[in-house]
């Protein structure tokens, strides 16, 4: 990561290109991630989008977030998708049947699972663009939904009060096919008939019904066996009517995901800031959970490998398959400076994450690494943004600037793609991808105003 590129005037053109992507992907009340491939509203996408959109039109950024909250369940769960209510894609809701759960909203069709809790960060970042009275009002408006979301996470997903929340499907992690998930999926969720499908090479037929591989080369997506496994997990959750208690009764497959818990730790900090400015007092139980989580992340540290890992909720064993999640405790901000230095060493290690275009989603030496293999190799702008943010707060300013500048360089060279080769910056996945555009705008704005 030593070939740093300074931000120059041409960034102004990229800003225009990125703004246009966001305009084109706007659909009445919110922004879709990308035309065709992602026609619905996604939870963490909209949060990243709002973080960029606030520099263009703060009212629209607020609208993006309000639109997300339409889907919130009465128990506080924030679903990872709100389905488009028109067009052929509106049929996708039938796969989920989230309406089987009594907490799902009556008038909005959503998925039955969540995604990383980026909402507090988006709310805070929008607040930074408002006058003091407007900010207070904005935080007061957002606080009840935010609090009930965090309360739901602890109540339903941390049933043993460990301070770590568990996920029930890889899609909840937002890093769909990252190695710890694929490892556990094959270990615990593989029925005999999937082996038959694989042996008879019937997985090729699955390509015919997949939407993603019609828009993106199959080699850049999840392989069909893994996609089938995801679907079988979804079916199981649907049979349990998306009810966490019922799911927990006989689950072999729940993960205390490192990236998700790191994001939650940061979100907890912002929840406290929002409560304070809004003039609210956090419930005692919530404060206890926040404090517990700050200590609990150390249960995920492995002294031998000198890094954090995700952990199985069922066996309590660390899943020693590194991914981009390894660097996300930097974003959490609660680990010691010594631990942060260990993670920065990984960033500078040529066998791990030191690539010309940061940051590979899987360390180069991992057996899972594939240059353009979705969450198994390429560089993604959202994880770059999160890690740069953490590095900045720990005082690793040069590393943070390199990530921001190289992210801008990738988009400048190729456009606002979903992900990029960490080796040469080549684009992959969906084109005109919204969170890439939004976070590049944020990188440009925040580095020029510093
Ligand atoms: C993919 C990504 C997920 C994202 C969604 C919509 O599933 O893995 O993180 O939210 O697409 O962009």
Coordinates of C-alpha atoms and ligand atoms in Angstrom, one line a residue:
X1 CA 0.0 0.0 0.0
X2 CA 2.9 2.3 -0.5
X3 CA 2.0 3.9 -3.9
X4 CA -0.2 6.6 -2.4
X5 CA -2.0 8.9 -4.9
X6 CA -2.9 12.4 -3.9
X7 CA -6.5 13.6 -4.4
X8 CA -6.4 16.0 -7.4
X9 CA -8.9 18.2 -9.3
X10 CA -10.2 15.3 -11.4
X11 CA -12.0 14.1 -8.3
X12 CA -14.5 16.8 -9.0
X13 CA -15.5 14.9 -12.2
X14 CA -15.8 11.6 -10.2
X15 CA -18.0 13.4 -7.7
X16 CA -20.4 14.3 -10.6
X17 CA -20.3 10.7 -11.9
X18 CA -21.1 9.4 -8.4
X19 CA -23.9 11.9 -7.9
X20 CA -25.4 10.8 -11.2
X21 CA -25.4 7.1 -10.1
X22 CA -27.3 8.1 -6.9
X23 CA -29.8 10.1 -9.0
X24 CA -30.4 7.3 -11.4
X25 CA -30.9 4.7 -8.7
X26 CA -33.4 6.9 -6.8
X27 CA -36.9 5.3 -6.7
X28 CA -39.6 7.7 -5.2
X29 CA -38.7 7.3 -1.6
X30 CA -35.2 5.6 -1.5
X31 CA -32.2 4.5 -3.5
X32 CA -31.8 1.0 -4.8
X33 CA -28.3 -0.5 -4.7
X34 CA -28.2 -1.1 -8.5
X35 CA -30.5 -1.4 -11.5
X36 CA -31.7 -5.0 -12.3
X37 CA -29.5 -6.9 -9.9
X38 CA -30.7 -5.2 -6.7
X39 CA -34.2 -3.8 -7.2
X40 CA -35.3 -3.5 -3.5
X41 CA -34.2 -1.3 -0.6
X42 CA -31.4 -2.8 1.5
X43 CA -30.7 -1.9 5.1
X44 CA -26.9 -1.3 5.3
X45 CA -26.8 -0.1 1.7
X46 CA -29.3 2.7 2.5
X47 CA -27.2 3.7 5.5
X48 CA -24.0 4.0 3.4
X49 CA -26.0 5.8 0.7
X50 CA -27.3 8.3 3.2
X51 CA -23.8 9.0 4.5
X52 CA -22.8 10.2 0.9
X53 CA -26.1 11.7 0.0
X54 CA -26.0 14.1 3.0
X55 CA -23.3 16.0 1.1
X56 CA -25.6 16.4 -1.9
X57 CA -29.0 16.8 -0.4
X58 CA -29.4 16.4 3.3
X59 CA -33.3 16.2 3.2
X60 CA -33.0 13.4 0.7
X61 CA -30.6 11.6 3.0
X62 CA -33.1 11.9 5.8
X63 CA -35.8 10.6 3.5
X64 CA -33.6 7.5 2.7
X65 CA -33.5 6.7 6.4
X66 CA -37.1 7.3 7.0
X67 CA -37.9 5.0 4.1
X68 CA -35.9 2.3 5.8
X69 CA -37.8 2.6 9.0
X70 CA -41.1 1.9 7.2
X71 CA -40.1 -1.7 7.3
X72 CA -39.2 -1.9 11.0
X73 CA -41.1 -4.8 12.8
X74 CA -43.1 -4.1 15.9
X75 CA -40.5 -6.0 18.0
X76 CA -37.7 -3.6 16.8
X77 CA -36.2 -5.9 14.1
X78 CA -34.9 -3.9 11.1
X79 CA -35.3 -6.1 8.0
X80 CA -32.4 -6.3 5.6
X81 CA -34.7 -5.8 2.6
X82 CA -37.9 -3.9 1.9
X83 CA -39.4 -5.3 -1.4
X84 CA -40.3 -3.2 -4.4
X85 CA -44.0 -3.1 -4.6
X86 CA -44.2 -2.9 -8.3
X87 CA -42.6 -4.7 -11.3
X88 CA -41.6 -8.3 -11.7
X89 CA -39.2 -8.2 -8.7
X90 CA -42.1 -7.5 -6.3
X91 CA -42.7 -11.3 -6.5
X92 CA -39.5 -11.9 -4.5
X93 CA -41.4 -11.3 -1.3
X94 CA -43.1 -14.7 -1.9
X95 CA -39.8 -16.5 -1.3
X96 CA -39.6 -14.9 2.1
X97 CA -43.2 -14.9 3.4
X98 CA -42.2 -12.7 6.3
X99 CA -45.9 -12.0 6.8
X100 CA -46.0 -15.4 8.7
X101 CA -44.4 -13.5 11.7
X102 CA -46.9 -11.4 13.7
X103 CA -44.4 -8.6 14.2
X104 CA -44.0 -8.0 10.5
X105 CA -45.7 -4.8 9.2
X106 CA -49.1 -5.3 7.5
X107 CA -48.7 -2.9 4.7
X108 CA -44.9 -3.2 3.8
X109 CA -43.3 -6.3 2.5
X110 CA -40.0 -7.1 4.0
X111 CA -37.5 -9.9 4.5
X112 CA -37.4 -11.8 7.8
X113 CA -33.7 -11.1 8.8
X114 CA -31.5 -8.2 9.5
X115 CA -28.2 -6.7 8.4
X116 CA -25.3 -4.9 10.1
X117 CA -26.5 -2.1 12.3
X118 CA -25.2 0.9 10.4
X119 CA -28.3 3.0 11.2
X120 CA -26.8 4.9 14.1
X121 CA -23.8 6.0 12.1
X122 CA -26.0 7.2 9.3
X123 CA -28.2 9.1 11.7
X124 CA -25.1 10.8 13.3
X125 CA -23.5 11.6 10.0
X126 CA -26.7 13.3 8.7
X127 CA -26.9 15.2 12.1
X128 CA -23.4 16.7 11.3
X129 CA -25.0 18.5 8.4
X130 CA -27.8 20.1 10.4
X131 CA -28.1 23.1 12.6
X132 CA -28.1 22.4 16.3
X133 CA -31.9 22.6 16.8
X134 CA -32.5 20.6 13.6
X135 CA -30.0 18.0 14.7
X136 CA -31.7 17.7 18.1
X137 CA -35.0 17.2 16.5
X138 CA -33.6 14.7 14.0
X139 CA -32.0 12.7 16.8
X140 CA -35.3 12.8 18.8
X141 CA -37.2 11.5 15.8
X142 CA -34.8 8.7 15.2
X143 CA -34.1 7.6 18.8
X144 CA -37.1 5.4 19.5
X145 CA -36.5 3.2 16.3
X146 CA -32.8 3.1 16.9
X147 CA -33.2 2.1 20.5
X148 CA -35.8 -0.6 19.8
X149 CA -33.5 -2.0 17.1
X150 CA -30.6 -2.3 19.5
X151 CA -32.9 -3.7 22.2
X152 CA -34.1 -6.3 19.8
X153 CA -30.6 -7.4 18.9
X154 CA -29.7 -8.0 22.5
X155 CA -33.0 -9.5 23.5
X156 CA -33.4 -12.0 20.6
X157 CA -29.9 -12.5 19.4
X158 CA -27.9 -12.6 22.6
X159 CA -30.1 -15.0 24.6
X160 CA -27.3 -16.0 27.0
X161 CA -26.3 -12.4 27.8
X162 CA -22.8 -12.8 26.5
X163 CA -22.5 -9.3 25.0
X164 CA -22.1 -10.8 21.5
X165 CA -25.1 -11.0 19.1
X166 CA -25.6 -14.0 16.8
X167 CA -26.7 -14.2 13.2
X168 CA -28.9 -16.9 11.7
X169 CA -28.1 -16.5 7.9
X170 CA -25.0 -15.4 6.0
X171 CA -26.9 -12.6 4.4
X172 CA -27.3 -11.0 7.8
X173 CA -23.5 -10.4 7.9
X174 CA -23.7 -8.4 4.6
X175 CA -20.5 -10.3 3.7
X176 CA -22.5 -13.1 2.1
X177 CA -20.0 -15.7 1.2
X178 CA -17.0 -14.8 3.5
X179 CA -14.9 -17.8 4.6
X180 CA -16.2 -18.2 8.2
X181 CA -19.8 -18.5 6.9
X182 CA -19.0 -20.9 4.0
X183 CA -16.9 -23.0 6.4
X184 CA -19.8 -23.4 8.9
X185 CA -22.4 -23.7 6.1
X186 CA -20.7 -26.8 4.7
X187 CA -20.0 -28.2 8.2
X188 CA -23.5 -27.9 9.5
X189 CA -26.1 -27.2 6.8
X190 CA -25.3 -29.6 4.1
X191 CA -28.0 -32.2 3.3
X192 CA -27.2 -35.5 1.5
X193 CA -29.2 -34.4 -1.6
X194 CA -26.9 -31.4 -2.1
X195 CA -24.0 -33.8 -2.5
X196 CA -26.1 -35.7 -5.1
X197 CA -26.8 -32.4 -6.9
X198 CA -23.1 -31.7 -6.9
X199 CA -22.0 -35.2 -8.1
X200 CA -24.5 -35.1 -11.0
X201 CA -23.4 -31.6 -11.8
X202 CA -27.1 -30.4 -11.6
X203 CA -25.9 -27.2 -10.1
X204 CA -25.5 -25.9 -13.6
X205 CA -29.3 -25.9 -13.9
X206 CA -29.5 -23.5 -10.9
X207 CA -27.7 -20.9 -13.0
X208 CA -30.9 -20.8 -15.2
X209 CA -33.0 -19.5 -12.4
X210 CA -30.6 -17.2 -10.7
X211 CA -31.1 -13.5 -11.3
X212 CA -27.6 -12.4 -10.3
X213 CA -25.7 -14.6 -12.9
X214 CA -27.8 -13.1 -15.7
X215 CA -26.2 -9.7 -14.9
X216 CA -22.8 -10.6 -13.6
X217 CA -20.4 -13.3 -14.8
X218 CA -20.9 -16.5 -12.6
X219 CA -17.2 -16.5 -11.6
X220 CA -17.8 -13.2 -9.7
X221 CA -20.7 -14.5 -7.7
X222 CA -21.4 -17.2 -5.2
X223 CA -21.1 -20.7 -6.6
X224 CA -24.4 -22.5 -7.2
X225 CA -23.9 -25.1 -4.5
X226 CA -23.4 -22.4 -1.9
X227 CA -26.4 -20.4 -3.3
X228 CA -28.5 -23.6 -2.9
X229 CA -27.3 -24.0 0.7
X230 CA -28.3 -20.4 1.4
X231 CA -31.7 -21.1 0.0
X232 CA -32.1 -24.2 2.2
X233 CA -31.2 -22.2 5.3
X234 CA -33.7 -19.6 4.3
X235 CA -36.4 -22.3 3.8
X236 CA -35.7 -23.6 7.3
X237 CA -36.0 -20.1 8.8
X238 CA -39.3 -19.6 6.9
X239 CA -40.7 -22.8 8.3
X240 CA -40.0 -21.4 11.8
X241 CA -42.0 -18.3 10.8
X242 CA -38.9 -16.1 11.3
X243 CA -39.3 -16.6 15.1
X244 CA -36.0 -16.4 16.8
X245 CA -37.0 -18.6 19.8
X246 CA -38.3 -21.3 17.5
X247 CA -35.1 -21.0 15.3
X248 CA -32.9 -21.3 18.4
X249 CA -34.6 -24.5 19.6
X250 CA -32.8 -26.7 17.1
X251 CA -30.3 -24.6 15.3
X252 CA -26.9 -26.0 14.3
X253 CA -25.9 -22.8 12.6
X254 CA -25.6 -19.5 14.3
X255 CA -22.5 -17.3 14.3
X256 CA -21.3 -14.5 16.5
X257 CA -20.0 -12.6 13.5
X258 CA -17.0 -10.5 14.1
X259 CA -17.8 -7.8 11.5
X260 CA -21.4 -7.4 12.7
X261 CA -20.4 -7.2 16.4
X262 CA -17.7 -4.7 15.6
X263 CA -20.3 -2.5 13.8
X264 CA -22.7 -2.9 16.7
X265 CA -20.0 -1.7 19.2
X266 CA -19.6 1.5 17.2
X267 CA -23.4 1.9 16.8
X268 CA -23.8 1.5 20.6
X269 CA -21.4 4.5 21.1
X270 CA -23.4 6.5 18.6
X271 CA -26.7 5.5 20.2
X272 CA -25.4 7.0 23.5
X273 CA -24.4 10.2 21.7
X274 CA -27.8 10.5 20.0
X275 CA -29.6 9.9 23.3
X276 CA -27.6 12.5 25.0
X277 CA -28.2 15.2 22.4
X278 CA -31.9 14.2 22.1
X279 CA -32.2 14.6 25.9
X280 CA -33.1 11.0 26.5
X281 CA -31.8 8.5 29.1
X282 CA -30.8 5.0 27.9
X283 CA -32.6 2.2 29.8
X284 CA -30.3 0.6 32.5
X285 CA -30.5 -2.7 30.7
X286 CA -29.2 -1.2 27.5
X287 CA -26.3 0.4 29.3
X288 CA -25.4 -2.9 30.8
X289 CA -25.4 -4.6 27.4
X290 CA -23.2 -1.9 25.9
X291 CA -20.7 -2.3 28.7
X292 CA -20.8 -6.1 28.4
X293 CA -20.2 -6.0 24.6
X294 CA -17.1 -3.8 25.0
X295 CA -15.4 -6.5 27.1
X296 CA -16.9 -9.4 25.1
X297 CA -15.1 -8.7 21.9
X298 CA -11.9 -9.9 23.6
X299 CA -13.5 -13.4 23.7
X300 CA -13.0 -13.4 19.9
X301 CA -9.2 -12.7 20.1
X302 CA -6.9 -15.5 19.3
X303 CA -3.4 -15.0 20.9
X304 CA -1.7 -17.5 18.6
X305 CA -2.8 -16.0 15.3
X306 CA -2.8 -12.5 16.8
X307 CA -6.2 -11.6 15.4
X308 CA -9.9 -11.7 16.1
X309 CA -12.2 -14.3 14.5
X310 CA -16.0 -15.0 14.4
X311 CA -17.3 -17.6 16.8
X312 CA -19.9 -20.3 16.6
X313 CA -22.8 -19.6 19.0
X314 CA -23.4 -23.3 19.4
X315 CA -19.9 -24.6 20.2
X316 CA -18.3 -21.4 21.3
X317 CA -15.3 -22.3 19.2
X318 CA -13.6 -19.6 17.1
X319 CA -14.0 -20.1 13.4
X320 CA -10.4 -19.6 12.4
X321 CA -11.0 -18.6 8.8
X322 CA -9.8 -15.0 8.4
X323 CA -11.7 -12.5 6.3
X324 CA -12.1 -8.7 6.0
X325 CA -13.9 -9.0 9.4
X326 CA -10.4 -9.4 11.0
X327 CA -9.8 -5.6 10.5
X328 CA -13.2 -4.4 11.6
X329 CA -12.5 -4.2 15.3
X330 CA -10.6 -1.0 14.2
X331 CA -13.9 0.5 13.4
X332 CA -15.5 -0.8 16.6
X333 CA -13.0 1.6 18.4
X334 CA -13.1 -0.2 21.8
X335 CA -9.9 -2.4 21.4
X336 CA -6.6 -1.3 22.9
X337 CA -4.0 0.6 20.9
X338 CA -1.7 -2.5 21.1
X339 CA -4.4 -4.7 19.5
X340 CA -5.0 -2.0 16.9
X341 CA -1.3 -2.1 16.0
X342 CA -1.4 -5.8 15.5
X343 CA -4.3 -5.3 13.0
X344 CA -2.4 -2.6 11.3
X345 CA 0.5 -5.0 10.9
X346 CA -1.8 -7.3 9.0
X347 CA -2.7 -4.4 6.7
X348 CA 1.0 -4.0 5.9
X349 CA 1.7 -7.7 5.5
X350 CA 2.2 -8.7 1.8
X351 CA 0.9 -12.2 2.5
X352 CA -2.3 -10.8 4.0
X353 CA -3.8 -7.5 3.1
X354 CA -1.0 -5.4 1.6
X355 CA -2.2 -5.0 -2.1
X356 CA -1.9 -2.1 -4.6
X357 CA -5.7 -1.5 -4.2
X358 CA -6.8 -1.9 -0.7
X359 CA -8.4 -3.9 1.0
X360 CA -8.8 -7.5 -0.2
X361 CA -11.9 -9.0 1.4
X362 CA -9.9 -12.2 2.2
X363 CA -6.2 -12.3 3.0
X364 CA -4.1 -13.2 -0.1
X365 CA -2.7 -16.4 1.6
X366 CA -6.2 -17.8 2.4
X367 CA -7.2 -20.9 0.5
X368 CA -10.5 -19.1 -0.2
X369 CA -8.8 -16.2 -2.0
X370 CA -10.2 -15.5 -5.5
X371 CA -9.3 -12.2 -7.2
X372 CA -12.9 -11.4 -8.2
X373 CA -14.7 -13.9 -6.1
X374 CA -17.4 -11.7 -4.5
X375 CA -16.6 -11.5 -0.7
X376 CA -13.7 -13.9 -1.1
X377 CA -11.0 -11.5 -2.5
X378 CA -12.0 -8.2 -4.1
X379 CA -11.9 -4.8 -2.5
X380 CA -15.2 -3.3 -1.5
X381 CA -15.6 0.4 -0.9
X382 CA -17.9 0.0 2.2
X383 CA -15.4 -2.1 4.2
X384 CA -12.6 0.3 3.0
X385 CA -14.7 3.2 4.4
X386 CA -15.3 1.5 7.8
X387 CA -11.6 0.5 8.2
X388 CA -10.3 3.9 7.1
X389 CA -12.7 5.5 9.7
X390 CA -11.3 3.2 12.4
X391 CA -7.7 3.8 11.4
X392 CA -8.2 7.6 11.5
X393 CA -9.6 7.4 15.1
X394 CA -6.7 5.3 16.3
X395 CA -4.3 7.9 14.7
X396 CA -3.1 5.8 11.7
X397 CA -3.7 8.8 9.4
X398 CA -1.4 7.7 6.6
X399 CA -3.0 4.3 6.3
X400 CA -6.5 5.9 6.4
X401 CA -5.5 8.4 3.6
X402 CA -4.1 5.6 1.4
X403 CA -7.3 3.7 1.6
X404 CA -9.4 6.7 0.8
X405 CA -7.1 7.8 -2.1
X406 CA -6.8 4.4 -3.6
X407 CA -10.6 3.9 -3.4
X408 CA -11.1 7.1 -5.2
X409 CA -8.5 6.0 -7.8
X410 CA -10.3 2.7 -8.5
X411 CA -13.6 4.5 -9.1
X412 CA -11.9 7.2 -11.1
X413 CA -10.3 4.6 -13.4
X414 CA -13.3 2.3 -13.9
X415 CA -16.6 3.8 -12.6
X416 CA -18.8 3.1 -9.6
X417 CA -18.6 -0.7 -9.5
X418 CA -19.7 -3.0 -6.8
X419 CA -16.2 -4.4 -6.1
X420 CA -12.7 -4.3 -7.6
X421 CA -9.6 -6.5 -8.0
X422 CA -7.3 -5.6 -5.1
X423 CA -4.4 -6.5 -7.4
X424 CA -5.0 -4.1 -10.3
X425 CA -8.2 -2.2 -9.5
X426 CA -10.2 -3.9 -12.3
X427 CA -14.0 -3.5 -11.8
X428 CA -16.4 -6.4 -11.1
X429 CA -20.0 -7.1 -10.0
X430 CA -22.8 -4.6 -10.6
X431 CA -22.0 -1.3 -12.4
X432 CA -23.4 2.0 -11.1
X433 CA -23.5 0.6 -7.6
X434 CA -24.9 3.1 -5.1
X435 CA -22.9 2.6 -1.9
X436 CA -19.6 2.9 -3.9
X437 CA -20.8 6.2 -5.4
X438 CA -22.0 7.5 -2.0
X439 CA -18.9 6.6 0.0
X440 CA -16.6 8.0 -2.7
X441 CA -18.5 11.3 -2.3
X442 CA -17.9 11.1 1.4
X443 CA -14.2 10.2 1.0
X444 CA -13.8 13.3 -1.3
X445 CA -15.8 15.6 0.9
X446 CA -14.2 14.6 4.2
X447 CA -10.6 14.5 2.9
X448 CA -10.8 17.9 1.3
X449 CA -12.5 19.5 4.3
X450 CA -9.7 18.2 6.7
Ligands
LIG1 C1 -25.2 -8.3 -1.7 C2 -24.2 -7.9 -0.6 C3 -24.9 -7.2 0.5 C4 -25.7 -6.0 0.0 C5 -26.6 -6.5 -1.1 C6 -27.3 -5.3 -1.8 O1 -26.1 -9.3 -1.2 O2 -23.4 -9.0 -0.2 O3 -24.0 -6.8 1.5 O4 -26.4 -5.4 1.0 O5 -26.0 -7.2 -2.1 O6 -26.3 -4.4 -2.3

